[in-house]
Short mmCIF file of C-alpha atoms and ligand atoms in Angstrom, two decimals:
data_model
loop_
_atom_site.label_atom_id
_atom_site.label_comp_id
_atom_site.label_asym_id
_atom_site.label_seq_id
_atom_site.Cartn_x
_atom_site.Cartn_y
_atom_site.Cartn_z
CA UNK A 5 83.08 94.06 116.22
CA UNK A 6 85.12 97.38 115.94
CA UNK A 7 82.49 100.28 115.25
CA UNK A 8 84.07 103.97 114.17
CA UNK A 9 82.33 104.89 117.63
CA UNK A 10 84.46 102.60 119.18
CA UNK A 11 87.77 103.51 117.78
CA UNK A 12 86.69 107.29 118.66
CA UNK A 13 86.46 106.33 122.48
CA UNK A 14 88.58 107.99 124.53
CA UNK A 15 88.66 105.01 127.16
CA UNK A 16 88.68 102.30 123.82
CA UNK A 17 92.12 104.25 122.78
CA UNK A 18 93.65 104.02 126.73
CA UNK A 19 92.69 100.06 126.20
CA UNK A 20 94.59 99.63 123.27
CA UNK A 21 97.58 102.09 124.39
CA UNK A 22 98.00 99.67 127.49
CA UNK A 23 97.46 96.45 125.60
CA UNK A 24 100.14 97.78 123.26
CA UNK A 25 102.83 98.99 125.93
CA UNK A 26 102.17 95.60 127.48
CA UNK A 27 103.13 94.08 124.46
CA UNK A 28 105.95 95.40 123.13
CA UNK A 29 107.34 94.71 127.16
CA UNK A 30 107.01 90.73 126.37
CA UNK A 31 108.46 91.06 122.67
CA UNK A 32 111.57 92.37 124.45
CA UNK A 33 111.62 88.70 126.39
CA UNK A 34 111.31 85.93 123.48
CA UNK A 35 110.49 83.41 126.20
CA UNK A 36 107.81 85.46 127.39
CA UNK A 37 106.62 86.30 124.26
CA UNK A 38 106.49 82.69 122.60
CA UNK A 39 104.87 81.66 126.20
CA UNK A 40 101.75 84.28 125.94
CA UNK A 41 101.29 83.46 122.02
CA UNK A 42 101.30 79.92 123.00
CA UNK A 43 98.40 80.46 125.75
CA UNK A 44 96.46 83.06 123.46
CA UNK A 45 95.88 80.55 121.11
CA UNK A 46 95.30 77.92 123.23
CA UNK A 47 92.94 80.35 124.92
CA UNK A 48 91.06 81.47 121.47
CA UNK A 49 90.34 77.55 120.66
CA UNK A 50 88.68 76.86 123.67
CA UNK A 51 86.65 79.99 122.94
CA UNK A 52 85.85 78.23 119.79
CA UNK A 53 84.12 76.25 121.99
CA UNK A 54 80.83 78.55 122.75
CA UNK A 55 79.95 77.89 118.98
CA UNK A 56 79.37 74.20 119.69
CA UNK A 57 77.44 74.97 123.04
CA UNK A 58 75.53 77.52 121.03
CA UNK A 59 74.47 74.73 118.46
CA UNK A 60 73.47 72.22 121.22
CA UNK A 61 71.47 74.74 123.28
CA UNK A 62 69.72 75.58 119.74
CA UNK A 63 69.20 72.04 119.12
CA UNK A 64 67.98 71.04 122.62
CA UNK A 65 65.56 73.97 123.04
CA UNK A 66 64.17 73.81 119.12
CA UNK A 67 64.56 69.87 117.75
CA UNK A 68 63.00 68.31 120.88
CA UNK A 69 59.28 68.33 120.19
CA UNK A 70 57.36 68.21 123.14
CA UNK A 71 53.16 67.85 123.84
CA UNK A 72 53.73 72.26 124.64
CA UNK A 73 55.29 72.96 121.46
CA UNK A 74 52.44 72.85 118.42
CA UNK A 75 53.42 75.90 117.18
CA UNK A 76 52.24 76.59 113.58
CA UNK A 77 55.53 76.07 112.02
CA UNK A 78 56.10 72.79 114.16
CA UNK A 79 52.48 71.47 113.95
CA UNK A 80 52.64 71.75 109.80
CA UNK A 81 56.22 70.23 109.59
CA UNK A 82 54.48 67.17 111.99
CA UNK A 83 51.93 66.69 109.28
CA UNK A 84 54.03 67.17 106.23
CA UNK A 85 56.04 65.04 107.97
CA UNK A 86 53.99 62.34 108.15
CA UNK A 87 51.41 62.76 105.05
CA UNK A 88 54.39 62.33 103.10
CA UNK A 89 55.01 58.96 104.20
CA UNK A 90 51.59 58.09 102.84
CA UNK A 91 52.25 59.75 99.88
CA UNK A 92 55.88 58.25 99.40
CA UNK A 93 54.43 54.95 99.87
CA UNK A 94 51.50 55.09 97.31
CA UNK A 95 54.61 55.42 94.29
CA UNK A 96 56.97 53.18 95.14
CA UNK A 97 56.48 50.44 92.66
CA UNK A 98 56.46 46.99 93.47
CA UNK A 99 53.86 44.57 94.77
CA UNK A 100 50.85 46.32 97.10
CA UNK A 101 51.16 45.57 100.62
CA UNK A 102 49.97 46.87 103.53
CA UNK A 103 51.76 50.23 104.18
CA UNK A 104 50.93 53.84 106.11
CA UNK A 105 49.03 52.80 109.25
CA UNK A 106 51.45 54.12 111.81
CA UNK A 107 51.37 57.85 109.88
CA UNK A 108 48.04 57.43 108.88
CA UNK A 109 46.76 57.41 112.68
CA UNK A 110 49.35 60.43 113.45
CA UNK A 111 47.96 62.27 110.24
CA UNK A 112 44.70 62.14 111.96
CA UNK A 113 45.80 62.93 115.41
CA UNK A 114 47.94 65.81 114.18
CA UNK A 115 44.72 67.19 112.05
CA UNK A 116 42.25 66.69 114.89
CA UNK A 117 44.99 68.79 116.91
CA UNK A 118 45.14 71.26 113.95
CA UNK A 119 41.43 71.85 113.92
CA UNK A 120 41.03 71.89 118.06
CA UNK A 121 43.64 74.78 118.38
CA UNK A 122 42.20 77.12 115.42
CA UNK A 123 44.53 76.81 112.75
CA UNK A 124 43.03 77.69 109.48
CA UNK A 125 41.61 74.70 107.59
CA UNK A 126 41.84 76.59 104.17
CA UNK A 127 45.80 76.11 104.83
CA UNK A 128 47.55 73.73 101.49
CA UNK A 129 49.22 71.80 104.49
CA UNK A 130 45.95 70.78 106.09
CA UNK A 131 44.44 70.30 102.85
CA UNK A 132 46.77 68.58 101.29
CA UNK A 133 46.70 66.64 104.30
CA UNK A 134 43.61 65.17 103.73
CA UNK A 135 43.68 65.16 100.47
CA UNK A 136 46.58 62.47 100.83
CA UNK A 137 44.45 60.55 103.59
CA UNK A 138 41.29 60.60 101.02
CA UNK A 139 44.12 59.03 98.32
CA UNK A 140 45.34 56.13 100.94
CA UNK A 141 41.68 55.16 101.44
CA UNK A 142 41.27 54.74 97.56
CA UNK A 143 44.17 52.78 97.55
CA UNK A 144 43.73 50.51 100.78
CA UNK A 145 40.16 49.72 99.00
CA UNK A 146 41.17 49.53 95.01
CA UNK A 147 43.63 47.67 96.31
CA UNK A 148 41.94 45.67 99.28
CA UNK A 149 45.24 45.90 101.36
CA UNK A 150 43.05 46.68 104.68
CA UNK A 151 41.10 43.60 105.18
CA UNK A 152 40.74 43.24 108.72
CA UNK A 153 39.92 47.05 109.07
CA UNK A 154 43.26 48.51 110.93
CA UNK A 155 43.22 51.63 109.98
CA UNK A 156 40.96 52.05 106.70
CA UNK A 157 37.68 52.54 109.37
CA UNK A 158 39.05 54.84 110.78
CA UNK A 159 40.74 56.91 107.89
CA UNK A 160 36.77 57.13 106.05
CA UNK A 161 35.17 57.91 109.42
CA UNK A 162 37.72 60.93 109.88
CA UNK A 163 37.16 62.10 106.25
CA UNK A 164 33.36 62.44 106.75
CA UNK A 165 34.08 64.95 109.37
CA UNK A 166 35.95 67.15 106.86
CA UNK A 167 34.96 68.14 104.23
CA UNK A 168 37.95 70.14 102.72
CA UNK A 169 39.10 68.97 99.51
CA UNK A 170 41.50 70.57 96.15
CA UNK A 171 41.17 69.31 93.15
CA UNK A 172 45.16 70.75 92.91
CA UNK A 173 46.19 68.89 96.10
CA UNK A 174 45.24 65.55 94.91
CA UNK A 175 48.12 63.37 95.16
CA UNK A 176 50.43 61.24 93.71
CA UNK A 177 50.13 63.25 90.28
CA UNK A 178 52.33 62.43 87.56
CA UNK A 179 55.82 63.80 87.15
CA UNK A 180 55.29 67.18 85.56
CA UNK A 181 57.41 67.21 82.19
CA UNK A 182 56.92 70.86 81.50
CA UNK A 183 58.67 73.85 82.99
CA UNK A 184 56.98 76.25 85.78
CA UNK A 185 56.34 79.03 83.87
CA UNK A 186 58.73 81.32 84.64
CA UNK A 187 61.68 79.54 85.13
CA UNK A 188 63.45 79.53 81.65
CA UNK A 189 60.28 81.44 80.63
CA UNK A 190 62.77 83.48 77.99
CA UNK A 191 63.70 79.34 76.44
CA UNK A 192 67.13 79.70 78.43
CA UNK A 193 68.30 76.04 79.23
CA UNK A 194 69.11 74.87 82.84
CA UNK A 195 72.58 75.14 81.82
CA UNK A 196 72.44 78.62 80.37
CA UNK A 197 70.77 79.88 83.21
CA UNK A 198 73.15 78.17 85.53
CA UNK A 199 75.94 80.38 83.70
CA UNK A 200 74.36 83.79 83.70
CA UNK A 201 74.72 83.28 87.25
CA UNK A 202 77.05 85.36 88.87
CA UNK A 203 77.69 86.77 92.37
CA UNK A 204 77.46 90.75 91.46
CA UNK A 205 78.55 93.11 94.31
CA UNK A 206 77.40 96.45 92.33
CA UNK A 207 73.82 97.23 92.13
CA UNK A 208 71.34 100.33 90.82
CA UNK A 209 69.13 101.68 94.04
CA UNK A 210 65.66 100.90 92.16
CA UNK A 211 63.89 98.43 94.57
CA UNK A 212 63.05 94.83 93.56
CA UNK A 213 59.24 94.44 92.46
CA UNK A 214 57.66 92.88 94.79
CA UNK A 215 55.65 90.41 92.48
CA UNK A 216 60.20 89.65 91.01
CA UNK A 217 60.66 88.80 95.17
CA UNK A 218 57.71 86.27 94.98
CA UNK A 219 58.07 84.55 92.13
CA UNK A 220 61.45 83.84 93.61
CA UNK A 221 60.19 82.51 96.82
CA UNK A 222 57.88 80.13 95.05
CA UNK A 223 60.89 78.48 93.01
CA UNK A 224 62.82 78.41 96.30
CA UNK A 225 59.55 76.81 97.97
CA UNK A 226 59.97 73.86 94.86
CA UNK A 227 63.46 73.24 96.33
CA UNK A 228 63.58 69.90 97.68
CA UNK A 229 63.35 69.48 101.84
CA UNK A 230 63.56 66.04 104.10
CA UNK A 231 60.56 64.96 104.23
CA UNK A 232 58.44 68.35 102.84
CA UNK A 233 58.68 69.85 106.24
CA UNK A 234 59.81 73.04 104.32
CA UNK A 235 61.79 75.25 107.07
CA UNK A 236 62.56 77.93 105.36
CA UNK A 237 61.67 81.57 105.12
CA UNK A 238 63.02 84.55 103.63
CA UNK A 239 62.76 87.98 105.58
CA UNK A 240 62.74 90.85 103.18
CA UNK A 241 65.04 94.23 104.63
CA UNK A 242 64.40 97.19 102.44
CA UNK A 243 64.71 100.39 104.63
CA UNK A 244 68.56 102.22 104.69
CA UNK A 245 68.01 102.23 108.68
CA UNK A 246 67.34 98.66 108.64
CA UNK A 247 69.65 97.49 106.05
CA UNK A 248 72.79 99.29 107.72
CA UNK A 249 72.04 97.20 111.28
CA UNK A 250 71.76 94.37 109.63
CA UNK A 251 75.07 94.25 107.41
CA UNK A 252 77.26 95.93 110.41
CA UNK A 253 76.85 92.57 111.70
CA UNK A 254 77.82 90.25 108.75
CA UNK A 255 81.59 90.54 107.84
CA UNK A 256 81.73 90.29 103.68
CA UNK A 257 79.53 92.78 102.44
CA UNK A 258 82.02 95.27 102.71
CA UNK A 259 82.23 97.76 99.76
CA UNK A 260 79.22 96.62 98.06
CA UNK A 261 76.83 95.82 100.52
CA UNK A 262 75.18 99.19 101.32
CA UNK A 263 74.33 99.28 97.21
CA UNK A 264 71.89 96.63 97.52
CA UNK A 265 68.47 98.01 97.63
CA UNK A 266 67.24 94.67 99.48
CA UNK A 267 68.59 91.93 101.18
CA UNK A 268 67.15 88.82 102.55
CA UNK A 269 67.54 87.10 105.35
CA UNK A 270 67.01 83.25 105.00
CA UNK A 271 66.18 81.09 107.45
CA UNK A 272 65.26 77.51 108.56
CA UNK A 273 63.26 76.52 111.54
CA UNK A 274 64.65 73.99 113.41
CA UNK A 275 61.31 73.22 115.28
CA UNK A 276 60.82 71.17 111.84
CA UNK A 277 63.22 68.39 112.81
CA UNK A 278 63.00 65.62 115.31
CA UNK A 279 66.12 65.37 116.97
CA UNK A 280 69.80 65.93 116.89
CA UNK A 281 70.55 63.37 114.13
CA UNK A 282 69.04 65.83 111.55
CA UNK A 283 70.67 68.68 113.34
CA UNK A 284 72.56 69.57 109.84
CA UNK A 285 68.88 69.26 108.00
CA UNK A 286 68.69 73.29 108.11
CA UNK A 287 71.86 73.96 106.24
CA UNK A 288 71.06 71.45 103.48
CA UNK A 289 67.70 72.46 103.41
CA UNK A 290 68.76 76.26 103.38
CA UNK A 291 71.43 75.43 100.88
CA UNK A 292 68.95 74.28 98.25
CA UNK A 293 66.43 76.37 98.73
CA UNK A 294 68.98 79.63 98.48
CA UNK A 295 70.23 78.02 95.04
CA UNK A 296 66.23 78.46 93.52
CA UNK A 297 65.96 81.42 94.89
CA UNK A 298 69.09 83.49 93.33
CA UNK A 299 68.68 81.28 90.43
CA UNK A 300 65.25 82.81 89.79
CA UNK A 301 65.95 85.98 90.60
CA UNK A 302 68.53 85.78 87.90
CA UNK A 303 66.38 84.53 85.43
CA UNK A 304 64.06 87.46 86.06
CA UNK A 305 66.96 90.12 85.21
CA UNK A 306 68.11 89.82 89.02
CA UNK A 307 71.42 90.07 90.49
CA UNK A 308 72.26 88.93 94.22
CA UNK A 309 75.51 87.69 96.31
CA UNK A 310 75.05 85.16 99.02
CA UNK A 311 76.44 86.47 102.40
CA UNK A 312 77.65 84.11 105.22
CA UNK A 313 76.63 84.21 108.15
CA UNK A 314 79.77 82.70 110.09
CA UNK A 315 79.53 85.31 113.29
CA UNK A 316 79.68 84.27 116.78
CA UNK A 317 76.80 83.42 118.96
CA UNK A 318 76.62 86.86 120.39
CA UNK A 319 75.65 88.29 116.66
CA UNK A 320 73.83 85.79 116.15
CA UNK A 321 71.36 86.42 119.01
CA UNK A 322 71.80 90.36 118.55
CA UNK A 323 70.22 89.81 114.89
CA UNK A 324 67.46 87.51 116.24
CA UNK A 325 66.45 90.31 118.66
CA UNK A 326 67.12 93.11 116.27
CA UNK A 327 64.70 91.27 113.11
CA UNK A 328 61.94 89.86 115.95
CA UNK A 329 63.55 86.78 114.03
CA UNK A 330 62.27 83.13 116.61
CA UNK A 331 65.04 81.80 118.34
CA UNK A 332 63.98 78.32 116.75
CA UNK A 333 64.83 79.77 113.35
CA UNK A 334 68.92 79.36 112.46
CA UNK A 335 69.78 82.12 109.81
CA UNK A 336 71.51 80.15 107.17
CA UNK A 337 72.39 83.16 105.15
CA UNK A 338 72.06 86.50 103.69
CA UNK A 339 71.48 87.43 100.42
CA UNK A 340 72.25 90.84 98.74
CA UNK A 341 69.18 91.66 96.34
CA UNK A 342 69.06 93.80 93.29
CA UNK A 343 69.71 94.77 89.48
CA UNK A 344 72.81 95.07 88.87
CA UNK A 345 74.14 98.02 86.06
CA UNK A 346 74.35 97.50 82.28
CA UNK A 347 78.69 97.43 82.86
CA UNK A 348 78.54 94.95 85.60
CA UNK A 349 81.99 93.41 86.39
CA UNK A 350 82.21 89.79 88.38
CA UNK A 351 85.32 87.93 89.19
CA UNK A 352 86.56 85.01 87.27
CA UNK A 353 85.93 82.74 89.81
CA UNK A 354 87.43 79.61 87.85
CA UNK A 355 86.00 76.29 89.09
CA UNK A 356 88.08 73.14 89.63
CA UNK A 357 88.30 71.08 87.17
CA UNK A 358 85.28 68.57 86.70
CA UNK A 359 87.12 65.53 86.87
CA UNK A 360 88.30 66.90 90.78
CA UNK A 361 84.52 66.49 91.26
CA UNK A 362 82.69 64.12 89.49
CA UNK A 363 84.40 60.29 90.18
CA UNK A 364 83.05 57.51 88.77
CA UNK A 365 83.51 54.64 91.47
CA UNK A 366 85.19 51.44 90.03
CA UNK A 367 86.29 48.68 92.64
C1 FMN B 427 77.03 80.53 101.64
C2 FMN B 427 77.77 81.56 100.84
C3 FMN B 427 78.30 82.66 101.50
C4 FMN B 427 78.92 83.66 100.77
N1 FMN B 427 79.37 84.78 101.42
C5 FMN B 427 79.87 85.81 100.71
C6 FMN B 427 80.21 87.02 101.38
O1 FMN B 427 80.05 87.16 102.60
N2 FMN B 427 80.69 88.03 100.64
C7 FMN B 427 80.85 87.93 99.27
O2 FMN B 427 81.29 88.90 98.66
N3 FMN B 427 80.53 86.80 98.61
C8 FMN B 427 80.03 85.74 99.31
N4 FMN B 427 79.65 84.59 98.65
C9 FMN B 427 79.81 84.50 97.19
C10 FMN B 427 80.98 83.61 96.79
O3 FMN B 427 82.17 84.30 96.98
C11 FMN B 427 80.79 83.20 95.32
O4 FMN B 427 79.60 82.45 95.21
C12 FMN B 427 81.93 82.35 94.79
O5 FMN B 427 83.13 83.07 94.78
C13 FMN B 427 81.67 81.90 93.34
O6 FMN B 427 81.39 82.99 92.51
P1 FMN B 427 80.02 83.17 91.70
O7 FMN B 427 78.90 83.15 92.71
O8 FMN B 427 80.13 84.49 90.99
O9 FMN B 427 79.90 82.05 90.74
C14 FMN B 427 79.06 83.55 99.36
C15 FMN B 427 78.55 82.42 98.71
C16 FMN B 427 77.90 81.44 99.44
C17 FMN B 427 77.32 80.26 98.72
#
């Protein structure tokens, strides 16, 4: 990246005085010339390369779970993982058969694992955990799909040892039909808030409220994520200092990007996923949960602008070690923060036209 300090380098300027001298000596020979363009590029797309060996050294090192890695993030996704299997299979309509006894036994394992290394047992994940295990039980009996005792033994012996329980966690629950306060709190429709969203680039200095930021996170946390492992976090930067390092290294917040008083940095942990076949899982995930977020932010008076975060390994890695951000968490984005001034301007922006989008399939 080309930093003023750079470009006022004595030795930077002899670089480029050389590089240029040697260039404008092979533009005088076109053969020359079309020969070293030729090789440059071929030379810049097998540079391209070191993004893909970046990905598969992330994937190898994060997506592989081995008996080491029971991290907190990893151990929860394990459970969530696997609780929701129960759970999944305790709605699906249909005739009651025998269902759940592979997770079941991990849910166990994975909570006898979560208890033995000292994670907190007031925790929704471990709680809702059982909670779900106390719901199969009901069902296996109400329903008398365990008759020769596979797993249901062992499920009620577990549950004696435990004796954390929430009323909230208990699960399935029926589909809620009214709207988190909050979202739409003002009667706004999905659609009308949709609209009012806008990418603004121009914001006033006054920080984001706190209590604005959380609300937020919990309608990103109601995103939809394969299988409820729920990967993603949001890193709050707020100081000038901090702010500046950060958006030197992303390449589109120029002209704007210094106005936001916050900006977020959101992330998704790849220790949550199994293997390389859900190796996109963090950008979907990401995606979605992103769209709550800035979509509650704006319907709490909020403006943002997503920021990509296309940059080479080397920035990437720079920011993980500049943030204290884990190597097993892949920043999906950015996300300028704050409240943008009464005259606001956006772009256009005009979207394709719907029927570009939406097919209906007919053979
Ligand atoms: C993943 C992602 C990355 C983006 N990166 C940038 C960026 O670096 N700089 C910027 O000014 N806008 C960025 N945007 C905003 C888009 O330009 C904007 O969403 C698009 O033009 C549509 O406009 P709208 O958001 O106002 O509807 C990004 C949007 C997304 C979803």
């Amino acid at each position: 990246m080309n930093t003023p300090t750079e470009i006022s380098n004595p030795s930077a300027i002899q670089r480029a005085s050389w590089k240029d001298s040697l260039k404008r000596a092979l533009q005088a020979q076109p053969r020359l010339w079309s020969g070293y363009w030729r090789t440059k590029q071929q030379i810049r797309r097998v540079l391209l390369l070191r993004f893909f060996l970046y990905d598969i050294r992330h994937t190898l090192k994060a997506m592989y779970w081995g008996e080491g890695q029971a991290d907190r993030v990893t151990l929860a996704a394990r459970l969530l993982f696997n609780y929701h299997k129960l759970e999944k299979g305790m709605v699906m309509p249909g005739p009651r058969r025998m269902f759940g006894v592979e997770p079941a036994l991990a849910v166990i394992i994975l909570c006898r694992l979560w208890i033995a290394t000292g994670r907190p047992r007031s925790d929704p994940v471990f709680i809702g955990a059982i909670e779900t295990l106390a719901a199969y039980a009901r069902r296996l009996q109400e329903s008398a799909l365990d008759l020769s005792g596979i797993v249901l033994p062992k499920v009620l012996a577990f549950l004696n040892e435990v004796p954390e329980r929430s009323a909230q966690l208990i699960t399935p629950q029926p589909l809620p039909t009214s709207r988190v306060p909050g979202l739409g709190a003002d009667g706004t429709s999905f659609t009308e808030l949709a609209l009012a969203r806008r990418s603004v680039r121009e914001f006033q200095s006054e920080p984001v409220p706190a209590n604005i930021l959380t609300r937020a996170a919990e309608a990103a946390q109601l995103a939809p994520s394969a299988c409820n492992r729920q990967p993603c976090r949001l890193l709050i930067v707020s100081t000038d200092e901090e702010k500046q390092a950060l958006l030197a290294h992303q390449n589109g917040n120029r002209g704007f990007g210094h106005l936001a008083p916050q900006v977020a940095i959101l992330t998704a942990d790849e220790g949550c996923f199994f293997d390389a076949s859900e190796r996109h899982e963090p950008y979907i995930d990401g995606g979605l949960f992103a769209m709550n977020f800035i979509l509650s932010l704006r319907d709490q008076g909020v403006g943002s602008c997503c920021l990509n975060w296309c940059v080479p390994p080397a920035t990437d890695l720079a920011v993980h070690r500049l943030f204290n951000i884990p190597q097993s968490q892949r920043i999906i984005m950015l996300v300028a923060i704050g409240f943008e001034p009464p005259d606001c301007m956006v772009p256009r922006s005009p979207r394709r036209a719907t029927s570009d989008v939406l097919l209906f399939y007919k053979n």
